[in-house]
Coordinates of C-alpha atoms (C1' of nucleotides) in Angstrom, one line a residue:
Chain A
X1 CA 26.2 8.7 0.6
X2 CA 29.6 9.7 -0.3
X3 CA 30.7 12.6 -1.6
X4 CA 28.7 16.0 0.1
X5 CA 26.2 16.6 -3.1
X6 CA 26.9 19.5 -4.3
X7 CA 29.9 20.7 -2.5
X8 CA 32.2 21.3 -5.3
X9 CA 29.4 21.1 -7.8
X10 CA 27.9 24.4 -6.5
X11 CA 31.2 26.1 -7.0
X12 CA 31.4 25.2 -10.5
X13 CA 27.6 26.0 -11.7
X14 CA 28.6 29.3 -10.0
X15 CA 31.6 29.4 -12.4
X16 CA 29.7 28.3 -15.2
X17 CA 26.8 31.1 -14.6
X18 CA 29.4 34.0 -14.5
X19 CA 31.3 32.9 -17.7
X20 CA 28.2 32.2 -19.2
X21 CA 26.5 35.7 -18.4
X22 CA 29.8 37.1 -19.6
X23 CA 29.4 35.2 -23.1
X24 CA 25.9 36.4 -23.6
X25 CA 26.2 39.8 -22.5
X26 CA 29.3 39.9 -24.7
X27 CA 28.3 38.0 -28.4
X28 CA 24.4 37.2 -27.6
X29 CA 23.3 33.9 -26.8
X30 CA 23.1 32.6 -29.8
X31 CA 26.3 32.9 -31.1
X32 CA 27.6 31.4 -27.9
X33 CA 28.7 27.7 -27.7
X34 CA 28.3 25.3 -24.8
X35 CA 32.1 24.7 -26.2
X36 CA 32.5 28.5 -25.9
X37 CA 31.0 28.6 -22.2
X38 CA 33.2 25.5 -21.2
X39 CA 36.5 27.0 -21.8
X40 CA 35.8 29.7 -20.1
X41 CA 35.5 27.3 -17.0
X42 CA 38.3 25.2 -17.8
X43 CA 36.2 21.9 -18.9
X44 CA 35.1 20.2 -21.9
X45 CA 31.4 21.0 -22.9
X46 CA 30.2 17.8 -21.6
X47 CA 30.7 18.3 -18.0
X48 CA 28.5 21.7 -18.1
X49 CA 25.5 19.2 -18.0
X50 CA 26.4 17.8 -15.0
X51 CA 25.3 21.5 -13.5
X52 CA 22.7 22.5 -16.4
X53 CA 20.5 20.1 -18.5
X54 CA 20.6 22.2 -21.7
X55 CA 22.1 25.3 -22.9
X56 CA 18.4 27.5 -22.3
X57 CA 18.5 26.7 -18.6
X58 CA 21.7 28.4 -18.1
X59 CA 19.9 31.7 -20.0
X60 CA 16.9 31.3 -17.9
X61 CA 18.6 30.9 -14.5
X62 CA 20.9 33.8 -15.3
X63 CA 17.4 36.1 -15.8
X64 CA 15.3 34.7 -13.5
X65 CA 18.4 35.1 -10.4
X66 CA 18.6 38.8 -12.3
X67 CA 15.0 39.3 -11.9
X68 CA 14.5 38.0 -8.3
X69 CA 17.5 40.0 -6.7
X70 CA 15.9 43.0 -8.7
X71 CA 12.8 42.6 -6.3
X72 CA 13.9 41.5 -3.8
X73 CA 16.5 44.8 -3.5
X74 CA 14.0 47.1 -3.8
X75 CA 11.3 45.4 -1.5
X76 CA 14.3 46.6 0.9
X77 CA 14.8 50.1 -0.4
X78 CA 11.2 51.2 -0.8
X79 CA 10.8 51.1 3.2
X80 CA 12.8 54.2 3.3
X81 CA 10.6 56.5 1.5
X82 CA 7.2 58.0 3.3
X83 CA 5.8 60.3 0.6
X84 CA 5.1 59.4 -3.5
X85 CA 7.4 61.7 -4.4
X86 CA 10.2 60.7 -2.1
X87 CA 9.8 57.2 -3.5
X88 CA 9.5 57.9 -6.8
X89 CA 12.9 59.8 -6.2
X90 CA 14.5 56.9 -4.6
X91 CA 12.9 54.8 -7.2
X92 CA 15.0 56.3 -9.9
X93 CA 17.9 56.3 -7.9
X94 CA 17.6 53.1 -7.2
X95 CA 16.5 51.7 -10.5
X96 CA 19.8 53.3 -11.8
X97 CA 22.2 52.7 -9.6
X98 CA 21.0 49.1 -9.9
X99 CA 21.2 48.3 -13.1
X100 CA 24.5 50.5 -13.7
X101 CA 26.0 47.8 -11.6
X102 CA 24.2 45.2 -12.9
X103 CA 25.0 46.1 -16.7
X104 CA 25.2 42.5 -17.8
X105 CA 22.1 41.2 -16.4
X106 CA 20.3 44.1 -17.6
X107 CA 21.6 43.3 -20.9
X108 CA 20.4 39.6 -21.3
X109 CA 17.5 40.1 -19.1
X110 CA 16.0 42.3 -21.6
X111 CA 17.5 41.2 -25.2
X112 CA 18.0 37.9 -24.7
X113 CA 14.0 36.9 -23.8
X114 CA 12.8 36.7 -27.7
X115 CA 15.3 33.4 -26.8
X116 CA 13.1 31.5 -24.1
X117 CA 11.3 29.0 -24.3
X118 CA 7.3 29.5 -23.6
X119 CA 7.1 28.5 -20.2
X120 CA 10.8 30.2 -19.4
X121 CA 9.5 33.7 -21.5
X122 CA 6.1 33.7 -19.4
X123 CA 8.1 33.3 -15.6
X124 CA 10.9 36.2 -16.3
X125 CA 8.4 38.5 -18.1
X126 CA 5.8 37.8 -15.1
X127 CA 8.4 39.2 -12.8
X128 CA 9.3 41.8 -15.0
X129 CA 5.8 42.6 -15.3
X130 CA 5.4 42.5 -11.0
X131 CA 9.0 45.0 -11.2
X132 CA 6.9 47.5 -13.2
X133 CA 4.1 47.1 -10.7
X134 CA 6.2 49.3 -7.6
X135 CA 6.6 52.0 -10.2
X136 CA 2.8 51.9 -11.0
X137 CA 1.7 51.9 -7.4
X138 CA 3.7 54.6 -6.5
X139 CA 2.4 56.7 -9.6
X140 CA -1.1 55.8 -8.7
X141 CA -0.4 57.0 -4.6
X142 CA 0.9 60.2 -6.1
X143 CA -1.6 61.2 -8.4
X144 CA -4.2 60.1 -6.2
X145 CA -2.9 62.7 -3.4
X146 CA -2.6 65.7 -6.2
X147 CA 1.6 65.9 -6.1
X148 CA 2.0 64.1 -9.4
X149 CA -0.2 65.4 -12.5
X150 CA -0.7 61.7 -14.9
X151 CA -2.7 61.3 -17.8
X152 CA -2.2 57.9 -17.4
X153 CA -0.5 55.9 -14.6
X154 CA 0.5 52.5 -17.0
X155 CA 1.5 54.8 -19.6
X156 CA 3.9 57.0 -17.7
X157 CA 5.2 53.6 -15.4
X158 CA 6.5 52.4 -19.1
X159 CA 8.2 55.8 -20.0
X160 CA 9.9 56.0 -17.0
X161 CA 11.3 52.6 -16.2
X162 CA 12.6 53.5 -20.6
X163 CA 14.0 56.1 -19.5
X164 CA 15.8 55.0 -16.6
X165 CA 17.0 51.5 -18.0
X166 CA 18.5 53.4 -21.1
X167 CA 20.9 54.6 -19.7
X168 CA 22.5 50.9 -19.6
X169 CA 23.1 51.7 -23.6
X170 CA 25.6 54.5 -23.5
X171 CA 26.3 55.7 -19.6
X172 CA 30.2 54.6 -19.4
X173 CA 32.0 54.3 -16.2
X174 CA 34.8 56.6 -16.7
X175 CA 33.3 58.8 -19.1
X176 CA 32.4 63.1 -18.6
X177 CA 29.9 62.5 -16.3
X178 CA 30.3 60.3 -13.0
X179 CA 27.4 58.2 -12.0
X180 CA 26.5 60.7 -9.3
X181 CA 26.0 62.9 -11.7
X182 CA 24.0 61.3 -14.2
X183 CA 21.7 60.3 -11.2
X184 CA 21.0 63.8 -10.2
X185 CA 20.1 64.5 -13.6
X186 CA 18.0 61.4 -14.1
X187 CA 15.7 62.4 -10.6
X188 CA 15.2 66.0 -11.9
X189 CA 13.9 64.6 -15.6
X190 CA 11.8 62.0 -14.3
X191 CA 10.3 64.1 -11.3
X192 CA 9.8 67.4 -14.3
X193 CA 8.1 64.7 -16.5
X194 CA 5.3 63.8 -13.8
X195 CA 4.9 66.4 -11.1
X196 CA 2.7 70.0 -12.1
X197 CA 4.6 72.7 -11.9
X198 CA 8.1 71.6 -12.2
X199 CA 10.2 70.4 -9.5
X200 CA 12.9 73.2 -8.5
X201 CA 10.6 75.7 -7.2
X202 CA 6.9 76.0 -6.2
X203 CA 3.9 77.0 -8.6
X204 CA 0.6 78.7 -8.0
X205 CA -1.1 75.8 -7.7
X206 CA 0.3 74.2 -4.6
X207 CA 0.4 71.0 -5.6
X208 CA 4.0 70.4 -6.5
X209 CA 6.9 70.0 -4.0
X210 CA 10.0 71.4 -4.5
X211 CA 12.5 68.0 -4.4
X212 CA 14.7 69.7 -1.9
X213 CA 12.1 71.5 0.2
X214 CA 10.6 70.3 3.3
X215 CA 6.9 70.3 2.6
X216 CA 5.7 66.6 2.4
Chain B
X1 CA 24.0 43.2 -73.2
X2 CA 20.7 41.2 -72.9
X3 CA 18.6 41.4 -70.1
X4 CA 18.0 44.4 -68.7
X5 CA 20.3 44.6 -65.1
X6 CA 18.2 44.2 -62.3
X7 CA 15.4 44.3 -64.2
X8 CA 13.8 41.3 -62.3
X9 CA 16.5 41.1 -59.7
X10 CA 15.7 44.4 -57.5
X11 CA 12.0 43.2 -57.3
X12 CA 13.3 39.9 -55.8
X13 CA 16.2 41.5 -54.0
X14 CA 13.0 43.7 -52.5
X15 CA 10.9 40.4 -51.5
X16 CA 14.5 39.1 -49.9
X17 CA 14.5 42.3 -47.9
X18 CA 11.5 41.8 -47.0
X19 CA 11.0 38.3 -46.2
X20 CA 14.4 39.1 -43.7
X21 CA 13.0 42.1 -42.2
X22 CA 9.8 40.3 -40.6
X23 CA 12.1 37.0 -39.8
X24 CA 14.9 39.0 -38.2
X25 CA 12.5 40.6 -36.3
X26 CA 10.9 37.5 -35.2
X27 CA 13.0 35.5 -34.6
X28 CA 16.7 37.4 -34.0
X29 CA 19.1 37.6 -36.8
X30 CA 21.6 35.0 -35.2
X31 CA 18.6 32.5 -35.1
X32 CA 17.1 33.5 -38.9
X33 CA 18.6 30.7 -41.5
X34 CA 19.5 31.8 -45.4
X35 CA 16.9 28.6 -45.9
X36 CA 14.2 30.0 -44.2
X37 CA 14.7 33.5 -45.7
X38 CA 14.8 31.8 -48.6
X39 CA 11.4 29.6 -48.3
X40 CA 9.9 33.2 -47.4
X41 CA 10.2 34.4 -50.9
X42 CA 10.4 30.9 -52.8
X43 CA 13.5 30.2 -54.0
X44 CA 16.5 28.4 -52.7
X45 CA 19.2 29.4 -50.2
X46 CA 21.8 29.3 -53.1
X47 CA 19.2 32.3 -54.7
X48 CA 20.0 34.7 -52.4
X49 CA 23.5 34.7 -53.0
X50 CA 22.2 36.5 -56.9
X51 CA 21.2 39.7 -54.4
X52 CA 23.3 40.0 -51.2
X53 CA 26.8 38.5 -50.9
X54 CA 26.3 37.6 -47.2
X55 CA 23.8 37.1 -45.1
X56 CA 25.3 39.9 -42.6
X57 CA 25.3 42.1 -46.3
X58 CA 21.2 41.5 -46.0
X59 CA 21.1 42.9 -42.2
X60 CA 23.1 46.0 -42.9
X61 CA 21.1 46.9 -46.1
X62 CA 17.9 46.7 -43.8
X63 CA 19.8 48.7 -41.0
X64 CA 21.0 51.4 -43.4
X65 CA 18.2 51.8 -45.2
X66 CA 16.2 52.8 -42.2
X67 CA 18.5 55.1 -40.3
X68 CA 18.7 56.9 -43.6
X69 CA 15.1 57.0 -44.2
X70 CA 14.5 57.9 -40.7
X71 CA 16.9 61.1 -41.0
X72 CA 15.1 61.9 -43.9
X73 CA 12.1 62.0 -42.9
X74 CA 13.0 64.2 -39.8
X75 CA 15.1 66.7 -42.6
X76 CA 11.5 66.9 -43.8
X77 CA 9.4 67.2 -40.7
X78 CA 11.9 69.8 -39.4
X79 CA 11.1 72.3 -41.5
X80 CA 8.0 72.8 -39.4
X81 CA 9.3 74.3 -36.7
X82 CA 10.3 77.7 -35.6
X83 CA 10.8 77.6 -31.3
X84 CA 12.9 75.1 -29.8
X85 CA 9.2 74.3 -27.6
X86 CA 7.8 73.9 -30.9
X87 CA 11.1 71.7 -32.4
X88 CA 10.9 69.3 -29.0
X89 CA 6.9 68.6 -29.2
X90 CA 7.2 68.4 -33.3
X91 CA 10.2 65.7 -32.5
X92 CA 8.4 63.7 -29.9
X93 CA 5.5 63.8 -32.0
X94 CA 7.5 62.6 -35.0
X95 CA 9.6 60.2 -33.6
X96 CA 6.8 58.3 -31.9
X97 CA 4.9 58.0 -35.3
X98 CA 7.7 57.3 -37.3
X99 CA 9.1 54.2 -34.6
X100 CA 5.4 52.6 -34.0
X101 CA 4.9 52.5 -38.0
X102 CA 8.3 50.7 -38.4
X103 CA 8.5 48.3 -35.6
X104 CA 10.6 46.1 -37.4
X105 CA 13.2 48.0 -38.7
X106 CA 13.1 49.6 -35.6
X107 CA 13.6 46.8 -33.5
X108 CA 16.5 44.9 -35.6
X109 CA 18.4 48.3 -35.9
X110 CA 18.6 48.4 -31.8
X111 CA 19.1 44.6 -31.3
X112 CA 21.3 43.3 -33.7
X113 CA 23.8 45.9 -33.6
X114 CA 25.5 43.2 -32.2
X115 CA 25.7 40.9 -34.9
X116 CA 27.1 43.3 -37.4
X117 CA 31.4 43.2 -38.7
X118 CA 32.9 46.4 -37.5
X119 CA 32.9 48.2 -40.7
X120 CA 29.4 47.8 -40.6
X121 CA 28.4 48.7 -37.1
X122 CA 30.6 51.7 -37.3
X123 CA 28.8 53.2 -40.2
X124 CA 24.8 52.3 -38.3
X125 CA 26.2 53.7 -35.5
X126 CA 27.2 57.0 -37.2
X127 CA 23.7 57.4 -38.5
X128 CA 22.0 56.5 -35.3
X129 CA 24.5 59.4 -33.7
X130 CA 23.7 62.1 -36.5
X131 CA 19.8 61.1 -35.7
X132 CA 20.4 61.8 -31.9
X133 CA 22.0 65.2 -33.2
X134 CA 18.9 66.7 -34.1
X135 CA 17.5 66.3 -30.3
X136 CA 20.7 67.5 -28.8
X137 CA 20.2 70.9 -31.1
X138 CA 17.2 71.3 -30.2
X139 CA 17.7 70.8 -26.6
X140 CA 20.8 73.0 -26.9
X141 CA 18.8 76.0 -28.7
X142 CA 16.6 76.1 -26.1
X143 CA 18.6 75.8 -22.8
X144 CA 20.5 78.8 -24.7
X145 CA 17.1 80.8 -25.0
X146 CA 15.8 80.1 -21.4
X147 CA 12.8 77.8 -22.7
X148 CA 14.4 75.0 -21.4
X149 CA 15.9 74.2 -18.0
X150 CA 18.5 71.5 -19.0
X151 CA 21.8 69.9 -16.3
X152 CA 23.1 68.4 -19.3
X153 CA 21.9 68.4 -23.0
X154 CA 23.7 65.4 -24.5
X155 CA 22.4 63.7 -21.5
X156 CA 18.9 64.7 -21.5
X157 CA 18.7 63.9 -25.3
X158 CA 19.7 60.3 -24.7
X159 CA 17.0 60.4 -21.9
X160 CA 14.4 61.4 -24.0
X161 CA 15.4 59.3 -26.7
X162 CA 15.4 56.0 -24.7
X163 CA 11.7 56.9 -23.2
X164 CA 10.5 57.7 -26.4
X165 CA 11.6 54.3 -28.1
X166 CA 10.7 52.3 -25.4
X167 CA 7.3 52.8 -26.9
X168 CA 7.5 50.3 -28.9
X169 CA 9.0 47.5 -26.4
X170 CA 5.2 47.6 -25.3
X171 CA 2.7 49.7 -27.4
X172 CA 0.5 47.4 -29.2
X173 CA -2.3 48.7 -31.4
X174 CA -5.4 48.4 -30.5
X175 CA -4.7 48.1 -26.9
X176 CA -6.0 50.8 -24.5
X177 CA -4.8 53.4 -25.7
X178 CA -4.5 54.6 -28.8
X179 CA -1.1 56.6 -31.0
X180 CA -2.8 59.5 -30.8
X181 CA -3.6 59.2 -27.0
X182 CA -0.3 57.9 -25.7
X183 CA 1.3 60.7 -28.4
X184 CA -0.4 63.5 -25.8
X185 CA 1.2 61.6 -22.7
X186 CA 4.6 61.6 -23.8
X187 CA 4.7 65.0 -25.3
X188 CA 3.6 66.6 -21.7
X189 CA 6.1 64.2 -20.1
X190 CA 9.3 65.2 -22.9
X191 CA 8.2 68.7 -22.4
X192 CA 7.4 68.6 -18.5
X193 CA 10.9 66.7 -18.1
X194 CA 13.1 69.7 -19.4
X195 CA 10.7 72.6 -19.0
X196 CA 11.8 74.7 -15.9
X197 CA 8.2 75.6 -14.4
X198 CA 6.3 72.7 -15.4
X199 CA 4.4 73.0 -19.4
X200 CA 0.1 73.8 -18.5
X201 CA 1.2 76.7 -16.6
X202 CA 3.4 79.9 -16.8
X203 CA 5.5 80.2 -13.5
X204 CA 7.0 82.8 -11.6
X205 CA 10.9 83.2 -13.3
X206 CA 9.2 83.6 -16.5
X207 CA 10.9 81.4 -18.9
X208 CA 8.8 78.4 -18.9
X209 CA 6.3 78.5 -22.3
X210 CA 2.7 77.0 -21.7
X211 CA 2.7 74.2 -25.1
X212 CA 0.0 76.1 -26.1
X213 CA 1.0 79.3 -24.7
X214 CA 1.6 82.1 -28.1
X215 CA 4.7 82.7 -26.6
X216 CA 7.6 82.1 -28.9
Chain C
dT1 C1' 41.6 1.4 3.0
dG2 C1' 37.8 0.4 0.2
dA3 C1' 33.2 1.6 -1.5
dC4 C1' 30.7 5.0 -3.6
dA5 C1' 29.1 8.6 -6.3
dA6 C1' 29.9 13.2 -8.0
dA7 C1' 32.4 15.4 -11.6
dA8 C1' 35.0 15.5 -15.7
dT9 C1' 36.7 13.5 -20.0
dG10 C1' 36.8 12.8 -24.9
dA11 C1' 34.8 10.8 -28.6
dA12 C1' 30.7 10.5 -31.1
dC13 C1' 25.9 11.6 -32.8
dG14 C1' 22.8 13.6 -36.2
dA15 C1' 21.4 17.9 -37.6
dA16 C1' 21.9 22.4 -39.3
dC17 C1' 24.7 26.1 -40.8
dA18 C1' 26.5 29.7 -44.6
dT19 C1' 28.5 29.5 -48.7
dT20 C1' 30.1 27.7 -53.4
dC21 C1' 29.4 26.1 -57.9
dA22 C1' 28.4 23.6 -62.2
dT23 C1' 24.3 23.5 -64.5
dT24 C1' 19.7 24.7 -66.2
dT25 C1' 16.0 28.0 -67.1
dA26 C1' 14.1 32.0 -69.0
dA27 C1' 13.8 36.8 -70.3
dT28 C1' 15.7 40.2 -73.3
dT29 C1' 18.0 42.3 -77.2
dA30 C1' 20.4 42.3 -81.6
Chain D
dT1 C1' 15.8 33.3 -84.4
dA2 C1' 20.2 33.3 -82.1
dA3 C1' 23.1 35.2 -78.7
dT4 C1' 23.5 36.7 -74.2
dT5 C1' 23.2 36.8 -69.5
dA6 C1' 20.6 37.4 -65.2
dA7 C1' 18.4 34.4 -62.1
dA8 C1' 17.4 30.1 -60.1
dT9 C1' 18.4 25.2 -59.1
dG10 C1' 20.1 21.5 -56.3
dA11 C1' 23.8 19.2 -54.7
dA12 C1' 27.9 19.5 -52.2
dT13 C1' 31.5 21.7 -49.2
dG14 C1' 33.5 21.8 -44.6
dT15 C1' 32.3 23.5 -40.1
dT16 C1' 30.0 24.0 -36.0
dC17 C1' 26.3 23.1 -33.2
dG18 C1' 23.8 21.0 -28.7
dT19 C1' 23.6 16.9 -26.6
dT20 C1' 24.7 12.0 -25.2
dC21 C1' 27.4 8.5 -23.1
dA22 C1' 30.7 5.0 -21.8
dT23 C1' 34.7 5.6 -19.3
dT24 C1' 37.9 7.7 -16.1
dT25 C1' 39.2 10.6 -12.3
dT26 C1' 38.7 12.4 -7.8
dG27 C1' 37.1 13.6 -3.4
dT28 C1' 34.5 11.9 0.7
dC29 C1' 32.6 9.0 4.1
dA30 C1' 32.0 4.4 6.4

DNA sequence: TGACAAAATGAACGAACATTCATTTAATTA
DNA sequence: TAATTAAATGAATGTTCGTTCATTTTGTCA
């Protein structure tokens, strides 16, 4: 065994990713050469198969690494949140802060999937799919203790997570609005659209809280 | 002058449009060959060139033709509506209806915005823009009355917008749910997410509506 | 230093692409 | 019927595509 495998290899498959994601995110996959991809890494197209066997596994990796760090991040963040609506507040925060950061992923992750193979279409859209699932449960805890009023829990997951993921089609960095701003804005739409009685002051019904008030 | 212009030719170019529509749709625009559109209405790729100069010319036509319908058919629907309250529900109401029966067009005028010459995307994007309008005056008229409680109207419109299209990244008929059920969801979430005290109930400041409240 | 293998080259493969065009077919009107 | 022309054919254009592969380069370890 000579050469360390991998040690300069892993470099350049890291290389090849970010021009790659880059590429796609700029002109769509399929109008995106393996020519195209190896310029941007300094090589001739051959030598990307020396990191990737085909042109669909560097599409895949990029969304399935997208998906995974997705989780993973908010397995992390959701530890911080005690109440349904504290975590659905720190959801959307989250969730948007996130993906504002992540505008590229975002973008193939979610137009590029029509582009997958089977086997690839059924792994990224199962993690999708388990994604969804943190806004559900929390949904579900908060109608189920009477602060959230839901006609439906799926239903109103899907709106949501809509809501909050379009704002990757027109929020620019640099615009009138900071992303502080649009955040605040975001919480106090997305709380309105699910809690009783509003969310800025209380209502005769006790149920809702008041985002900045005390009461759990 | 003999035949008749377009006598025969609009049917076909119709059956072209057609035929593109449900394989752009299917299949992305970038991945969609002039021989398979072709095979979809029985002729040969050479053919086509008789109805569209490019293939690009096809995708526009399809693109155009549906924003314009779309603001059409809002022009019409508006009409309805004398309260900004009333404006917002009749809108959500509309534009849910109006997306789920066009998923197609829908769905290739948001994803292959991409694919179209500047010219092109410049004039979709204009319609798409003067569509969004109509939400932002509504939203606008009724921050200004005190029926809504709005940070940020252009941003709340493109809020609502994007939770209200996401419908069709995952409504399916004859799922669950029917239109008509997941209609009533997102109408008290659109009008819950921008009303001040919440939309079943009147609350304390007075300026909330009920939605079925006779208050103007 | 020499052996070894990872990594990159550069040419080549067949296939598919949008578009063009000379020609044929067929519908319509004078 | 004859003239006219829209509409369709089918072959050909030159280009680009993803992928393969024999060969060369280069870095590392024994």
């Amino acid at each position: 065994m000579a050469r360390k495998a991998g040690s300069v290899g892993e470099e350049t498959a890291e290389r090849v990713r970010l021009a790659a994601l880059k590429l796609f995110a700029g002109k769509g996959y399929a109008a995106v050469s393996m020519r195209e991809i190896a310029a941007g890494v300094g090589l001739q197209a051959g030598a990307l198969y020396n990191h990737f066997p085909t042109k669909q596994a560097i599409l895949a990796d990029l969304m399935v690494a997208h998906m995974e760090a997705l989780i993973a991040a908010w397995e992390v963040e959701s530890r911080k949140f005690a109440t349904p609506v504290a975590a659905l507040e720190g959801f959307v925060r989250f969730h948007i802060r996130y993906h504002l950061s992540r505008g590229d992923e975002v973008f193939i992750s979610y137009m590029e999937l029509r582009n997958l193979e089977p086997e690839n279409f059924v792994r990224i859209e199962g993690l999708r799919k388990y994604y969804e699932g943190f806004l559900r449960k929390i949904l579900q805890a908060g109608a189920a203790s009477g602060s959230f009023s839901i006609a439906d829990v799926p239903v109103a997951a899907m709106a949501l997570i809509a809501m909050l993921t379009g704002l990757n089609t027109w929020f620019r960095a640099g615009g009138r609005l900071s992303v502080d701003e649009v955040e605040e804005i975001y919480v106090k739409m997305a709380l309105g659209s699910v809690m009783p009685g509003g969310i800025m002051q209380g209502s005769s019904d006790g149920a809702a809280r008041g985002l900045t008030a005390a009461g759990s």
